[in-house]
């Protein structure tokens, strides 16, 4: 019998450049009022280990980086 594989298909990637752009645009939360968290590869891997997740499908959160680069949340 093989072990089950868990894949998280809804994970957000928040690099430092994105977090700086969000702060510069005055954003403190994502759509729906969820506070913007800090993010690091290490923290993501620790979360995956705790939850038994083998892989994550990463995406950028809303607003997208190209909007933030124009100063638009």
Coordinates of C-alpha atoms in Angstrom, one line a residue:
X1 CA 0.0 0.0 0.0
X2 CA 1.3 3.5 -0.9
X3 CA 1.0 6.6 1.2
X4 CA -1.5 9.2 0.1
X5 CA -0.1 12.3 -1.6
X6 CA -1.5 15.7 -0.6
X7 CA -1.2 18.6 -3.1
X8 CA -2.3 22.1 -2.0
X9 CA -3.8 23.6 -5.2
X10 CA -4.5 27.1 -3.7
X11 CA -1.3 28.5 -2.2
X12 CA -0.1 32.1 -2.6
X13 CA 3.5 33.2 -3.1
X14 CA 4.4 36.5 -1.4
X15 CA 7.9 37.5 -2.3
X16 CA 9.5 40.5 -0.6
X17 CA 9.0 42.7 -3.8
X18 CA 5.3 42.0 -3.7
X19 CA 5.0 42.8 0.0
X20 CA 6.9 46.1 -0.5
X21 CA 4.7 47.0 -3.4
X22 CA 1.5 46.2 -1.4
X23 CA 2.8 48.3 1.5
X24 CA 3.7 51.2 -0.8
X25 CA 0.1 51.0 -2.3
X26 CA -1.3 51.3 1.3
X27 CA -2.6 47.8 1.4
X28 CA -2.9 46.0 4.7
X29 CA -5.3 43.2 3.7
X30 CA -6.3 41.1 0.7
X31 CA -9.7 40.9 -0.9
X32 CA -12.2 40.1 1.9
X33 CA -10.2 41.8 4.6
X34 CA -7.7 39.0 5.3
X35 CA -4.5 40.6 6.7
X36 CA -1.5 40.3 4.4
X37 CA 0.8 37.8 6.1
X38 CA 4.6 37.6 5.9
X39 CA 5.8 34.8 3.7
X40 CA 9.1 32.8 3.3
X41 CA 10.0 29.6 1.6
X42 CA 11.0 28.2 4.9
X43 CA 7.6 29.0 6.5
X44 CA 5.8 27.5 3.5
X45 CA 7.8 24.3 3.8
X46 CA 7.1 24.1 7.6
X47 CA 3.4 24.6 7.0
X48 CA 3.5 21.8 4.3
X49 CA 5.3 19.5 6.7
X50 CA 2.8 20.1 9.5
X51 CA -0.1 19.5 7.2
X52 CA 1.4 16.5 5.4
X53 CA 1.4 18.3 2.0
X54 CA 3.8 17.0 -0.6
X55 CA 3.5 19.9 -3.1
X56 CA 1.9 23.3 -3.6
X57 CA 0.5 25.0 -6.7
X58 CA 1.6 28.7 -6.2
X59 CA -0.2 31.7 -7.5
X60 CA 0.0 35.5 -6.9
X61 CA -2.7 37.0 -4.7
X62 CA -5.0 39.7 -5.7
X63 CA -4.2 42.5 -6.6
X64 CA -1.7 41.3 -9.1
X65 CA 1.8 42.6 -9.2
X66 CA 1.3 44.6 -12.4
X67 CA -1.5 46.6 -10.7
X68 CA 0.6 47.3 -7.7
X69 CA 3.5 48.4 -9.9
X70 CA 1.1 51.1 -11.2
X71 CA 0.2 52.1 -7.6
X72 CA -3.3 50.6 -7.9
X73 CA -4.6 48.2 -5.3

